[in-house]
Amino acid sequence: MGESFSEKRVAEGLDFDPEKTAVLVVDMLNEFLEEGGVMVLAEGRELYGPLTRLFETARGARVPVIWVCDEHPEQDKEFDKRIPHCIEGSWGARVVDALKPEEGEYRVRKRRYSGFYETDLDLRLRELGIHTLITTGIVTNICVRSTVHDAFFRGYKVIVPTECVAATSHREQESSLYDIETHFGVVAPLEDVLRALERRSSGVESTARSAS
Ligand code: ZN
């Protein structure tokens, strides 16, 4: 039924330039992941391993890792819908200890689900000359998805490594990844994304060597 609509898509590959690529890490915060948080998705901890691998490869290829983090004042209209969470300056609003941001990595504070809404993320990405966003984090069906939508609307190429995002349920994971794949970007296994990052960075080096 809907497939015949959704499958009218243009095949997009993992063809991207690491020099114009950034990794976005959405909401890997104590509040959403660790014991004591007010809104915990325990399954999200399964992302720690895959994300660590992605960060290592990205940093090795000098691809910036950008932390997109929920951080609210005590009164915020988002709390009309969701219980208060990630209050600025609190433990809950901090990135989990398992994933240490490196010094100098940029943190974008957001007050809504999308990392682009009323933040300076787009400005920062344009200053860095970024065209491609490897988008990761939680939860696939809300904040990751809102961020992916806004990224696509602004003309970025979006790549989502399957093992680096978690949703509120299996159904939501499948549904959001299907919609992202058919309407907004590329959904691919982490291994393929790592290979593309590695291949492209070593390819650039060997071209530079043979030219000299
Ligand atoms: Zn929030």
PDB file of C-alpha atoms and ligand atoms in Angstrom:
ATOM      1  CA  MET A   1       0.000   0.000   0.000  1.00  0.00           C
ATOM      2  CA  GLY A   2       2.080   2.867   1.332  1.00  0.00           C
ATOM      3  CA  GLU A   3       5.186   1.177  -0.026  1.00  0.00           C
ATOM      4  CA  SER A   4       4.334   2.128  -3.577  1.00  0.00           C
ATOM      5  CA  PHE A   5       4.323   5.744  -2.399  1.00  0.00           C
ATOM      6  CA  SER A   6       7.356   5.599  -0.144  1.00  0.00           C
ATOM      7  CA  GLU A   7       9.529   3.590  -2.504  1.00  0.00           C
ATOM      8  CA  LYS A   8       9.461   6.315  -5.178  1.00  0.00           C
ATOM      9  CA  ARG A   9      12.892   7.413  -4.075  1.00  0.00           C
ATOM     10  CA  VAL A  10      16.278   8.256  -5.494  1.00  0.00           C
ATOM     11  CA  ALA A  11      18.953   5.763  -4.494  1.00  0.00           C
ATOM     12  CA  GLU A  12      21.545   7.587  -2.440  1.00  0.00           C
ATOM     13  CA  GLY A  13      24.821   5.980  -1.493  1.00  0.00           C
ATOM     14  CA  LEU A  14      27.460   6.366   1.178  1.00  0.00           C
ATOM     15  CA  ASP A  15      29.338   8.685  -1.075  1.00  0.00           C
ATOM     16  CA  PHE A  16      30.530  11.611   1.007  1.00  0.00           C
ATOM     17  CA  ASP A  17      33.587  13.728   1.617  1.00  0.00           C
ATOM     18  CA  PRO A  18      34.873  13.322   5.205  1.00  0.00           C
ATOM     19  CA  GLU A  19      36.331  16.810   4.999  1.00  0.00           C
ATOM     20  CA  LYS A  20      32.793  18.165   4.735  1.00  0.00           C
ATOM     21  CA  THR A  21      31.268  15.799   7.265  1.00  0.00           C
ATOM     22  CA  ALA A  22      30.398  16.051  10.955  1.00  0.00           C
ATOM     23  CA  VAL A  23      29.039  13.573  13.478  1.00  0.00           C
ATOM     24  CA  LEU A  24      26.012  14.816  15.424  1.00  0.00           C
ATOM     25  CA  VAL A  25      25.411  13.161  18.798  1.00  0.00           C
ATOM     26  CA  VAL A  26      21.886  13.801  20.009  1.00  0.00           C
ATOM     27  CA  ASP A  27      20.976  13.714  23.721  1.00  0.00           C
ATOM     28  CA  MET A  28      23.392  11.100  25.069  1.00  0.00           C
ATOM     29  CA  LEU A  29      22.711  12.573  28.508  1.00  0.00           C
ATOM     30  CA  ASN A  30      22.441  11.203  32.052  1.00  0.00           C
ATOM     31  CA  GLU A  31      18.756  12.123  32.278  1.00  0.00           C
ATOM     32  CA  PHE A  32      17.815   9.806  29.425  1.00  0.00           C
ATOM     33  CA  LEU A  33      20.274   6.966  29.967  1.00  0.00           C
ATOM     34  CA  GLU A  34      21.571   6.533  33.478  1.00  0.00           C
ATOM     35  CA  GLU A  35      20.087   5.313  36.747  1.00  0.00           C
ATOM     36  CA  GLY A  36      18.570   8.320  38.501  1.00  0.00           C
ATOM     37  CA  GLY A  37      17.467  10.084  35.321  1.00  0.00           C
ATOM     38  CA  VAL A  38      13.824  11.142  35.096  1.00  0.00           C
ATOM     39  CA  MET A  39      13.162   9.655  31.647  1.00  0.00           C
ATOM     40  CA  VAL A  40      15.420   6.667  31.126  1.00  0.00           C
ATOM     41  CA  LEU A  41      15.732   4.589  27.974  1.00  0.00           C
ATOM     42  CA  ALA A  42      18.011   1.847  29.335  1.00  0.00           C
ATOM     43  CA  GLU A  43      18.382   0.268  25.868  1.00  0.00           C
ATOM     44  CA  GLY A  44      20.157   3.432  24.811  1.00  0.00           C
ATOM     45  CA  ARG A  45      23.225   2.245  26.725  1.00  0.00           C
ATOM     46  CA  GLU A  46      23.709  -0.309  23.950  1.00  0.00           C
ATOM     47  CA  LEU A  47      24.861   2.620  21.820  1.00  0.00           C
ATOM     48  CA  TYR A  48      27.933   3.330  23.976  1.00  0.00           C
ATOM     49  CA  GLY A  49      30.087   0.707  22.224  1.00  0.00           C
ATOM     50  CA  PRO A  50      29.131   1.523  18.610  1.00  0.00           C
ATOM     51  CA  LEU A  51      29.347   5.275  19.288  1.00  0.00           C
ATOM     52  CA  THR A  52      32.810   4.924  20.804  1.00  0.00           C
ATOM     53  CA  ARG A  53      33.966   3.153  17.638  1.00  0.00           C
ATOM     54  CA  LEU A  54      32.409   5.815  15.439  1.00  0.00           C
ATOM     55  CA  PHE A  55      34.031   8.640  17.442  1.00  0.00           C
ATOM     56  CA  GLU A  56      37.467   7.001  17.213  1.00  0.00           C
ATOM     57  CA  THR A  57      37.227   6.689  13.445  1.00  0.00           C
ATOM     58  CA  ALA A  58      35.740  10.162  13.031  1.00  0.00           C
ATOM     59  CA  ARG A  59      38.375  11.851  15.183  1.00  0.00           C
ATOM     60  CA  GLY A  60      41.070   9.896  13.316  1.00  0.00           C
ATOM     61  CA  ALA A  61      39.711  11.301  10.049  1.00  0.00           C
ATOM     62  CA  ARG A  62      39.464  14.795  11.615  1.00  0.00           C
ATOM     63  CA  VAL A  63      35.689  14.746  11.311  1.00  0.00           C
ATOM     64  CA  PRO A  64      34.207  16.984  14.031  1.00  0.00           C
ATOM     65  CA  VAL A  65      32.007  15.422  16.695  1.00  0.00           C
ATOM     66  CA  ILE A  66      29.244  17.838  17.702  1.00  0.00           C
ATOM     67  CA  TRP A  67      27.189  17.264  20.849  1.00  0.00           C
ATOM     68  CA  VAL A  68      23.558  18.285  20.497  1.00  0.00           C
ATOM     69  CA  CYS A  69      22.187  18.423  24.022  1.00  0.00           C
ATOM     70  CA  ASP A  70      18.829  19.058  25.612  1.00  0.00           C
ATOM     71  CA  GLU A  71      19.231  21.788  28.224  1.00  0.00           C
ATOM     72  CA  HIS A  72      16.219  23.603  29.626  1.00  0.00           C
ATOM     73  CA  PRO A  73      15.616  26.535  31.941  1.00  0.00           C
ATOM     74  CA  GLU A  74      13.405  25.633  34.911  1.00  0.00           C
ATOM     75  CA  GLN A  75      10.353  27.010  33.126  1.00  0.00           C
ATOM     76  CA  ASP A  76      10.066  25.854  29.544  1.00  0.00           C
ATOM     77  CA  LYS A  77       7.056  25.403  27.253  1.00  0.00           C
ATOM     78  CA  GLU A  78       8.305  21.923  26.336  1.00  0.00           C
ATOM     79  CA  PHE A  79       7.250  20.931  29.869  1.00  0.00           C
ATOM     80  CA  ASP A  80       3.616  21.449  28.851  1.00  0.00           C
ATOM     81  CA  LYS A  81       4.045  18.098  27.135  1.00  0.00           C
ATOM     82  CA  ARG A  82       7.000  16.371  28.841  1.00  0.00           C
ATOM     83  CA  ILE A  83       7.899  16.303  32.534  1.00  0.00           C
ATOM     84  CA  PRO A  84      10.762  18.647  33.514  1.00  0.00           C
ATOM     85  CA  HIS A  85      14.154  17.221  32.459  1.00  0.00           C
ATOM     86  CA  CYS A  86      17.716  18.254  31.591  1.00  0.00           C
ATOM     87  CA  ILE A  87      17.609  21.444  33.655  1.00  0.00           C
ATOM     88  CA  GLU A  88      20.602  23.641  32.882  1.00  0.00           C
ATOM     89  CA  GLY A  89      23.561  23.010  35.166  1.00  0.00           C
ATOM     90  CA  SER A  90      22.118  19.724  36.488  1.00  0.00           C
ATOM     91  CA  TRP A  91      23.634  16.228  36.458  1.00  0.00           C
ATOM     92  CA  GLY A  92      20.846  15.139  34.092  1.00  0.00           C
ATOM     93  CA  ALA A  93      21.920  17.620  31.427  1.00  0.00           C
ATOM     94  CA  ARG A  94      25.480  16.266  31.319  1.00  0.00           C
ATOM     95  CA  VAL A  95      26.772  13.842  28.667  1.00  0.00           C
ATOM     96  CA  VAL A  96      27.099  10.316  30.124  1.00  0.00           C
ATOM     97  CA  ASP A  97      30.505   9.446  31.546  1.00  0.00           C
ATOM     98  CA  ALA A  98      30.795   6.500  29.144  1.00  0.00           C
ATOM     99  CA  LEU A  99      31.102   8.908  26.199  1.00  0.00           C
ATOM    100  CA  LYS A 100      33.583  11.620  26.964  1.00  0.00           C
ATOM    101  CA  PRO A 101      33.475  14.669  24.713  1.00  0.00           C
ATOM    102  CA  GLU A 102      37.010  15.711  23.824  1.00  0.00           C
ATOM    103  CA  GLU A 103      38.302  19.136  24.631  1.00  0.00           C
ATOM    104  CA  GLY A 104      37.281  21.647  21.992  1.00  0.00           C
ATOM    105  CA  GLU A 105      34.314  19.649  20.706  1.00  0.00           C
ATOM    106  CA  TYR A 106      31.322  21.869  20.210  1.00  0.00           C
ATOM    107  CA  ARG A 107      28.175  21.526  22.328  1.00  0.00           C
ATOM    108  CA  VAL A 108      24.874  22.837  20.987  1.00  0.00           C
ATOM    109  CA  ARG A 109      22.227  23.568  23.588  1.00  0.00           C
ATOM    110  CA  LYS A 110      18.697  22.869  22.383  1.00  0.00           C
ATOM    111  CA  ARG A 111      15.325  23.448  24.063  1.00  0.00           C
ATOM    112  CA  ARG A 112      13.192  21.568  21.586  1.00  0.00           C
ATOM    113  CA  TYR A 113      13.478  18.157  19.938  1.00  0.00           C
ATOM    114  CA  SER A 114      15.343  19.363  16.869  1.00  0.00           C
ATOM    115  CA  GLY A 115      18.997  20.329  17.142  1.00  0.00           C
ATOM    116  CA  PHE A 116      18.322  23.058  14.572  1.00  0.00           C
ATOM    117  CA  TYR A 117      15.359  24.800  16.181  1.00  0.00           C
ATOM    118  CA  GLU A 118      16.439  28.211  17.551  1.00  0.00           C
ATOM    119  CA  THR A 119      20.057  27.074  18.019  1.00  0.00           C
ATOM    120  CA  ASP A 120      23.257  28.080  16.253  1.00  0.00           C
ATOM    121  CA  LEU A 121      23.901  24.570  14.895  1.00  0.00           C
ATOM    122  CA  ASP A 122      23.266  25.527  11.266  1.00  0.00           C
ATOM    123  CA  LEU A 123      25.505  28.588  11.546  1.00  0.00           C
ATOM    124  CA  ARG A 124      28.289  26.518  13.089  1.00  0.00           C
ATOM    125  CA  LEU A 125      28.007  23.831  10.398  1.00  0.00           C
ATOM    126  CA  ARG A 126      28.154  26.448   7.654  1.00  0.00           C
ATOM    127  CA  GLU A 127      31.219  28.025   9.232  1.00  0.00           C
ATOM    128  CA  LEU A 128      32.867  24.598   9.178  1.00  0.00           C
ATOM    129  CA  GLY A 129      31.834  23.971   5.546  1.00  0.00           C
ATOM    130  CA  ILE A 130      29.888  20.852   6.516  1.00  0.00           C
ATOM    131  CA  HIS A 131      27.612  19.202   3.925  1.00  0.00           C
ATOM    132  CA  THR A 132      27.063  15.736   5.437  1.00  0.00           C
ATOM    133  CA  LEU A 133      25.777  14.839   8.890  1.00  0.00           C
ATOM    134  CA  ILE A 134      26.280  11.408  10.407  1.00  0.00           C
ATOM    135  CA  THR A 135      23.432  11.631  12.877  1.00  0.00           C
ATOM    136  CA  THR A 136      23.352   9.480  16.018  1.00  0.00           C
ATOM    137  CA  GLY A 137      21.882   9.277  19.513  1.00  0.00           C
ATOM    138  CA  ILE A 138      18.467   9.068  21.115  1.00  0.00           C
ATOM    139  CA  VAL A 139      15.641   8.746  20.552  1.00  0.00           C
ATOM    140  CA  THR A 140      15.317   7.809  16.911  1.00  0.00           C
ATOM    141  CA  ASN A 141      11.633   8.641  16.713  1.00  0.00           C
ATOM    142  CA  ILE A 142      11.705  12.046  18.443  1.00  0.00           C
ATOM    143  CA  CYS A 143      14.882  14.120  18.761  1.00  0.00           C
ATOM    144  CA  VAL A 144      17.018  12.275  16.208  1.00  0.00           C
ATOM    145  CA  ARG A 145      14.155  12.306  13.760  1.00  0.00           C
ATOM    146  CA  SER A 146      13.341  15.998  14.270  1.00  0.00           C
ATOM    147  CA  THR A 147      16.998  16.829  13.765  1.00  0.00           C
ATOM    148  CA  VAL A 148      17.178  14.658  10.638  1.00  0.00           C
ATOM    149  CA  HIS A 149      14.105  16.367   9.205  1.00  0.00           C
ATOM    150  CA  ASP A 150      15.517  19.839   9.755  1.00  0.00           C
ATOM    151  CA  ALA A 151      18.920  18.818   8.387  1.00  0.00           C
ATOM    152  CA  PHE A 152      17.339  17.510   5.181  1.00  0.00           C
ATOM    153  CA  PHE A 153      15.165  20.609   4.837  1.00  0.00           C
ATOM    154  CA  ARG A 154      18.331  22.728   5.008  1.00  0.00           C
ATOM    155  CA  GLY A 155      20.038  20.733   2.279  1.00  0.00           C
ATOM    156  CA  TYR A 156      22.413  18.550   4.288  1.00  0.00           C
ATOM    157  CA  LYS A 157      23.058  14.967   3.312  1.00  0.00           C
ATOM    158  CA  VAL A 158      22.029  12.822   6.279  1.00  0.00           C
ATOM    159  CA  ILE A 159      23.498   9.440   7.190  1.00  0.00           C
ATOM    160  CA  VAL A 160      22.137   7.395  10.088  1.00  0.00           C
ATOM    161  CA  PRO A 161      24.179   4.354  11.221  1.00  0.00           C
ATOM    162  CA  THR A 162      21.605   1.841  12.450  1.00  0.00           C
ATOM    163  CA  GLU A 163      23.547   0.706  15.535  1.00  0.00           C
ATOM    164  CA  CYS A 164      24.071   4.295  16.694  1.00  0.00           C
ATOM    165  CA  VAL A 165      20.426   5.244  17.267  1.00  0.00           C
ATOM    166  CA  ALA A 166      17.796   3.846  19.634  1.00  0.00           C
ATOM    167  CA  ALA A 167      14.043   4.420  19.721  1.00  0.00           C
ATOM    168  CA  THR A 168      11.362   4.086  22.385  1.00  0.00           C
ATOM    169  CA  SER A 169      10.331   0.700  20.956  1.00  0.00           C
ATOM    170  CA  HIS A 170      11.230  -1.726  18.197  1.00  0.00           C
ATOM    171  CA  ARG A 171       8.209  -0.585  16.207  1.00  0.00           C
ATOM    172  CA  GLU A 172       9.258   3.059  16.430  1.00  0.00           C
ATOM    173  CA  GLN A 173      12.833   2.216  15.443  1.00  0.00           C
ATOM    174  CA  GLU A 174      11.694   0.344  12.327  1.00  0.00           C
ATOM    175  CA  SER A 175       9.147   2.965  11.390  1.00  0.00           C
ATOM    176  CA  SER A 176      11.447   5.968  11.814  1.00  0.00           C
ATOM    177  CA  LEU A 177      14.373   4.346  10.026  1.00  0.00           C
ATOM    178  CA  TYR A 178      12.100   3.409   7.144  1.00  0.00           C
ATOM    179  CA  ASP A 179      10.816   6.972   6.855  1.00  0.00           C
ATOM    180  CA  ILE A 180      14.333   8.415   7.099  1.00  0.00           C
ATOM    181  CA  GLU A 181      15.592   5.964   4.454  1.00  0.00           C
ATOM    182  CA  THR A 182      12.751   6.731   2.047  1.00  0.00           C
ATOM    183  CA  HIS A 183      12.364  10.485   2.584  1.00  0.00           C
ATOM    184  CA  PHE A 184      15.305  12.122   4.354  1.00  0.00           C
ATOM    185  CA  GLY A 185      18.626  10.345   4.078  1.00  0.00           C
ATOM    186  CA  VAL A 186      20.688   7.177   4.121  1.00  0.00           C
ATOM    187  CA  VAL A 187      20.328   4.475   6.764  1.00  0.00           C
ATOM    188  CA  ALA A 188      23.307   2.123   6.806  1.00  0.00           C
ATOM    189  CA  PRO A 189      25.116  -0.381   9.028  1.00  0.00           C
ATOM    190  CA  LEU A 190      27.830   1.233  11.150  1.00  0.00           C
ATOM    191  CA  GLU A 191      30.492  -0.962   9.497  1.00  0.00           C
ATOM    192  CA  ASP A 192      29.704   0.563   6.105  1.00  0.00           C
ATOM    193  CA  VAL A 193      29.869   4.091   7.504  1.00  0.00           C
ATOM    194  CA  LEU A 194      33.228   3.372   9.191  1.00  0.00           C
ATOM    195  CA  ARG A 195      34.579   1.872   5.975  1.00  0.00           C
ATOM    196  CA  ALA A 196      33.461   4.911   4.001  1.00  0.00           C
ATOM    197  CA  LEU A 197      35.164   7.224   6.509  1.00  0.00           C
ATOM    198  CA  GLU A 198      38.361   5.150   6.475  1.00  0.00           C
ATOM    199  CA  ARG A 199      38.443   4.548   2.735  1.00  0.00           C
ATOM    200  CA  ARG A 200      37.885   8.175   1.928  1.00  0.00           C
ATOM    201  CA  SER A 201      40.471   9.439   4.397  1.00  0.00           C
ATOM    202  CA  SER A 202      43.135   6.937   3.244  1.00  0.00           C
ATOM    203  CA  GLY A 203      42.174   7.622  -0.401  1.00  0.00           C
ATOM    204  CA  VAL A 204      42.746  11.331   0.103  1.00  0.00           C
ATOM    205  CA  GLU A 205      46.153  10.632   1.644  1.00  0.00           C
ATOM    206  CA  SER A 206      47.336   8.286  -1.108  1.00  0.00           C
ATOM    207  CA  THR A 207      46.249  10.783  -3.777  1.00  0.00           C
ATOM    208  CA  ALA A 208      48.231  13.483  -2.001  1.00  0.00           C
ATOM    209  CA  ARG A 209      51.284  11.198  -1.795  1.00  0.00           C
ATOM    210  CA  SER A 210      51.189  10.154  -5.443  1.00  0.00           C
ATOM    211  CA  ALA A 211      50.818  13.798  -6.497  1.00  0.00           C
ATOM    212  CA  SER A 212      53.975  14.845  -4.689  1.00  0.00           C
TER     213      SER A 212
HETATM  214 ZN    ZN B   1      13.718  18.462  26.286  1.00  0.00          ZN
END
